[in-house]
PDB file of C-alpha atoms in Angstrom:
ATOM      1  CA  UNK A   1       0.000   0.000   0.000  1.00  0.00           C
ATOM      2  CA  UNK A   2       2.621   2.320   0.699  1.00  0.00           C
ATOM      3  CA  UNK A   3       3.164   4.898   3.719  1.00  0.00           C
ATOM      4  CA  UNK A   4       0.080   7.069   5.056  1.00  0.00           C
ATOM      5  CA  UNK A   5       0.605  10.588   6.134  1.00  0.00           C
ATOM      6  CA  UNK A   6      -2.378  12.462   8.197  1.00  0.00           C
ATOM      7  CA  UNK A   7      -1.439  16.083   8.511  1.00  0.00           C
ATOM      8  CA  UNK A   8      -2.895  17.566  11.590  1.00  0.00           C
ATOM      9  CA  UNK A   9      -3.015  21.518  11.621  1.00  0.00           C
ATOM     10  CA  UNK A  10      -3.548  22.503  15.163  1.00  0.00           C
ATOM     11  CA  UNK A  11      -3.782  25.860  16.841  1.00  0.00           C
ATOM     12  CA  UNK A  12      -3.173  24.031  20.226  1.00  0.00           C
ATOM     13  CA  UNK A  13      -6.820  24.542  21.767  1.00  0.00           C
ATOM     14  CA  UNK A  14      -8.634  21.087  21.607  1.00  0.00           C
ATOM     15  CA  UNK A  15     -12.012  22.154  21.810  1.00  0.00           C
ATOM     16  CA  UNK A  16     -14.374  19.709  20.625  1.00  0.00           C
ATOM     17  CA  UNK A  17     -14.417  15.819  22.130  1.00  0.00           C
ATOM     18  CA  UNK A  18     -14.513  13.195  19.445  1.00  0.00           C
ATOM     19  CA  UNK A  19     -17.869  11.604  20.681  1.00  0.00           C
ATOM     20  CA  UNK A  20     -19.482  15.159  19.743  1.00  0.00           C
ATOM     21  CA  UNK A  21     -17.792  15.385  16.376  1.00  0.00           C
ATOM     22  CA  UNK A  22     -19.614  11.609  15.490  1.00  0.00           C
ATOM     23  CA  UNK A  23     -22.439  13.368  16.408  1.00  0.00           C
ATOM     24  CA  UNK A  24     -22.767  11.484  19.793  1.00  0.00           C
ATOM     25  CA  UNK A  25     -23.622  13.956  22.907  1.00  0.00           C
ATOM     26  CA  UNK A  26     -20.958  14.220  25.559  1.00  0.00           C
ATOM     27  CA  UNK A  27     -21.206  12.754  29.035  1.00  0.00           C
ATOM     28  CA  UNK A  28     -20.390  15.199  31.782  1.00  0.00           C
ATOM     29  CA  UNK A  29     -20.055  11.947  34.254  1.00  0.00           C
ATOM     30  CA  UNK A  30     -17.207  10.834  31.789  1.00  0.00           C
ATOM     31  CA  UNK A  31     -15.031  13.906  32.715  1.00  0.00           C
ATOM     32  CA  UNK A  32     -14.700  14.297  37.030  1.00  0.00           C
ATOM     33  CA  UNK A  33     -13.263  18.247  35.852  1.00  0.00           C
ATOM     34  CA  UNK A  34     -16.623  18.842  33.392  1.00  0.00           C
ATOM     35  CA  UNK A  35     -17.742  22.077  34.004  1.00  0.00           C
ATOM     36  CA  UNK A  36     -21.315  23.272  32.659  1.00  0.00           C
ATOM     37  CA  UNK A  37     -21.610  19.986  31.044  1.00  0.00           C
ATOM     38  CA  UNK A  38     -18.588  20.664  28.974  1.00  0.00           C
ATOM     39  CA  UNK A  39     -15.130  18.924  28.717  1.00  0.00           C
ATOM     40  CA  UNK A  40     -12.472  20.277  30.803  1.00  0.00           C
ATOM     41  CA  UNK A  41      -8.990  20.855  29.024  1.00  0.00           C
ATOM     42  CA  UNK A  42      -7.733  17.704  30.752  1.00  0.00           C
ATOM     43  CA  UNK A  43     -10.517  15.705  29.374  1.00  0.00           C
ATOM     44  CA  UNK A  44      -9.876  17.208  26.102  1.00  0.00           C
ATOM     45  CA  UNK A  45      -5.894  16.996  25.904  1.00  0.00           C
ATOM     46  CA  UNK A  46      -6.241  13.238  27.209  1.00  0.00           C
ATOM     47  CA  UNK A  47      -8.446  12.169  24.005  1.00  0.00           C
ATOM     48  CA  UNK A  48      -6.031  13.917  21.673  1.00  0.00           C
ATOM     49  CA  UNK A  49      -2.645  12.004  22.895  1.00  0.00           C
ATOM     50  CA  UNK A  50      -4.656   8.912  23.133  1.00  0.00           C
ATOM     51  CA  UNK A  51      -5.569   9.330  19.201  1.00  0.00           C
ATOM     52  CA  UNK A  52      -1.955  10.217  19.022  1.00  0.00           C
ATOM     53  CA  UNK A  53      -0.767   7.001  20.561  1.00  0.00           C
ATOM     54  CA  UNK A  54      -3.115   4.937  18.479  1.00  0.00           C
ATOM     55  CA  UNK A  55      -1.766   5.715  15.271  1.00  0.00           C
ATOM     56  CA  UNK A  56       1.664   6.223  16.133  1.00  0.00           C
ATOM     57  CA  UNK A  57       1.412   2.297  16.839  1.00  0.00           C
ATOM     58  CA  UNK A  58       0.450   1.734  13.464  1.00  0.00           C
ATOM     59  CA  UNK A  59       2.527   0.456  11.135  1.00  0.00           C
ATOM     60  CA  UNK A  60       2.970   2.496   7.726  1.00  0.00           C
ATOM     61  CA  UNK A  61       1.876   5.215   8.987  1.00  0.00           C
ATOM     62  CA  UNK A  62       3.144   8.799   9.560  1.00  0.00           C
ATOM     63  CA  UNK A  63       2.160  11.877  11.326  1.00  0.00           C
ATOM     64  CA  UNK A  64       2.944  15.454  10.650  1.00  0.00           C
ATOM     65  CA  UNK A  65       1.858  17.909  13.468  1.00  0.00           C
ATOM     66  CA  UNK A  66       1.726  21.596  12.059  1.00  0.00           C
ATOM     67  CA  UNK A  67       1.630  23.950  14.861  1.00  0.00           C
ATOM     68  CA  UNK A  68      -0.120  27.336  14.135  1.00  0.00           C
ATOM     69  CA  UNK A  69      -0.082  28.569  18.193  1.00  0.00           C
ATOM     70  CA  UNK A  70       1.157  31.560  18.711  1.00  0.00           C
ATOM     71  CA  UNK A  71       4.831  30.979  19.888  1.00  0.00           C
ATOM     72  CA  UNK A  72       4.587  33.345  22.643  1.00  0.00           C
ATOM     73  CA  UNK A  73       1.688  31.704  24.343  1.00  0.00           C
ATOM     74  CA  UNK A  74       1.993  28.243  23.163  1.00  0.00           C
ATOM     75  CA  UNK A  75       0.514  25.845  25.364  1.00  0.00           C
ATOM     76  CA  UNK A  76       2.910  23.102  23.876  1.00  0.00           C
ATOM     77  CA  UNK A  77      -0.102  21.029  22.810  1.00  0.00           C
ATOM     78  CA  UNK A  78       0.654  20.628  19.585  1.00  0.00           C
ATOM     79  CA  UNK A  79       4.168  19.335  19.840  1.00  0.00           C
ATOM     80  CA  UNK A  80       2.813  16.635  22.648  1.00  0.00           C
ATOM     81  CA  UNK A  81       0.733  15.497  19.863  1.00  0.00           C
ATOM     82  CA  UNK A  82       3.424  15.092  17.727  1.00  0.00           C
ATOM     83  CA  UNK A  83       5.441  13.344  20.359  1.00  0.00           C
ATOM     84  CA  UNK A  84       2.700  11.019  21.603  1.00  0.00           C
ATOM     85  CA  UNK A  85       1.843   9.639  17.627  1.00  0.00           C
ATOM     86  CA  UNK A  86       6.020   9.366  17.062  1.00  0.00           C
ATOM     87  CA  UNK A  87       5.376  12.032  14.407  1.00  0.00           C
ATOM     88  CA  UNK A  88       6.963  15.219  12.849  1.00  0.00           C
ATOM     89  CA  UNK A  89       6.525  18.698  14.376  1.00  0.00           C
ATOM     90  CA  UNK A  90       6.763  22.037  12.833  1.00  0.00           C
ATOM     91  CA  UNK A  91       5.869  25.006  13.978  1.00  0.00           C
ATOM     92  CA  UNK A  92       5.105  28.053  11.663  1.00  0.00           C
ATOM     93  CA  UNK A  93       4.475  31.353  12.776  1.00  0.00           C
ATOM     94  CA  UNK A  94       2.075  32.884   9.766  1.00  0.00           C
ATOM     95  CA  UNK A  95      -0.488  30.202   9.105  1.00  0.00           C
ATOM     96  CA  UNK A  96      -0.876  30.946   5.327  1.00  0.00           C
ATOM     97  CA  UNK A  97      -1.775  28.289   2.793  1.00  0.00           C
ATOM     98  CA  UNK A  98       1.692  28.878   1.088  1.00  0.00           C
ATOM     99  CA  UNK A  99       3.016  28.288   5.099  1.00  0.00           C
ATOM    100  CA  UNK A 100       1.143  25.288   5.554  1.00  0.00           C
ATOM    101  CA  UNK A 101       2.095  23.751   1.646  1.00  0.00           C
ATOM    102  CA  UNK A 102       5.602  24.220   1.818  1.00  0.00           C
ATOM    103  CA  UNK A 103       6.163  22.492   5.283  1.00  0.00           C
ATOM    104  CA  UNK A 104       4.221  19.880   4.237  1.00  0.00           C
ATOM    105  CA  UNK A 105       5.749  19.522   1.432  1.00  0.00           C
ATOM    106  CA  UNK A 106       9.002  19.319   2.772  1.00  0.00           C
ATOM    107  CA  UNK A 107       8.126  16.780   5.254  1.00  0.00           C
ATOM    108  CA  UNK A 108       6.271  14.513   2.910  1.00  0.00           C
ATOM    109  CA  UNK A 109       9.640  14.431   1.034  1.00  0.00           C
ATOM    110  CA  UNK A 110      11.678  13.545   3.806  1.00  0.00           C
ATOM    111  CA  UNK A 111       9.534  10.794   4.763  1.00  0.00           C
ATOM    112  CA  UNK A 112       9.075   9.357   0.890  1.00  0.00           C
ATOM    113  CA  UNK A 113      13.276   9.221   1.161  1.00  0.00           C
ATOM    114  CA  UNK A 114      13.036   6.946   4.017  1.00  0.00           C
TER     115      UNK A 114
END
């Protein structure tokens, strides 16, 4: 088949749990820091490396975290991700589509030369 690559552009600020974005409500009782019947930050950073994790352990293939936090108050979320899926981190400070291409591009050719 070849080697996968999922890019995942990331601003740092997990938001959203996956259950809600299958269109599945969220369960405050799953999340002891819910607040308002919202996800707590924890909750929400938790979910994200444990996606990480999941594909990093499978084989063929690759992740490429593009960071698009603001360097100055960077929460360090998206380079976690990164870590956590044994991927590829970049960080770019203007989040323009010719930004976003040409690290991508760069990366992708790194990892076809592997």
């Amino acid at each position: 088949v070849g080697k996968v690559v999922v890019v995942l552009i990331s601003d740092g600020r997990a938001n959203v749990p996956l259950c809600v974005s299958m269109g599945e409500e969220f369960d405050p009782e799953a999340d002891e820091d819910s607040k308002d019947g919202k996800p707590s930050r924890k909750y929400l950073k938790e979910e994200v490396i444990a996606c990480a994790k999941k594909l990093g352990s499978l084989p063929g293939f690759n992740l490429l975290c593009v960071d698009t936090e603001n360097k100055f108050i960077s929460t360090g979320l998206a380079k976690e991700i990164a870590d956590a899926g044994m991927g590829k981190y970049h960080q770019i400070a203007k989040a323009d589509g010719n930004a976003i291409a040409s690290v991508t591009n760069q990366a992708l050719n790194a990892i076809k030369a592997q």
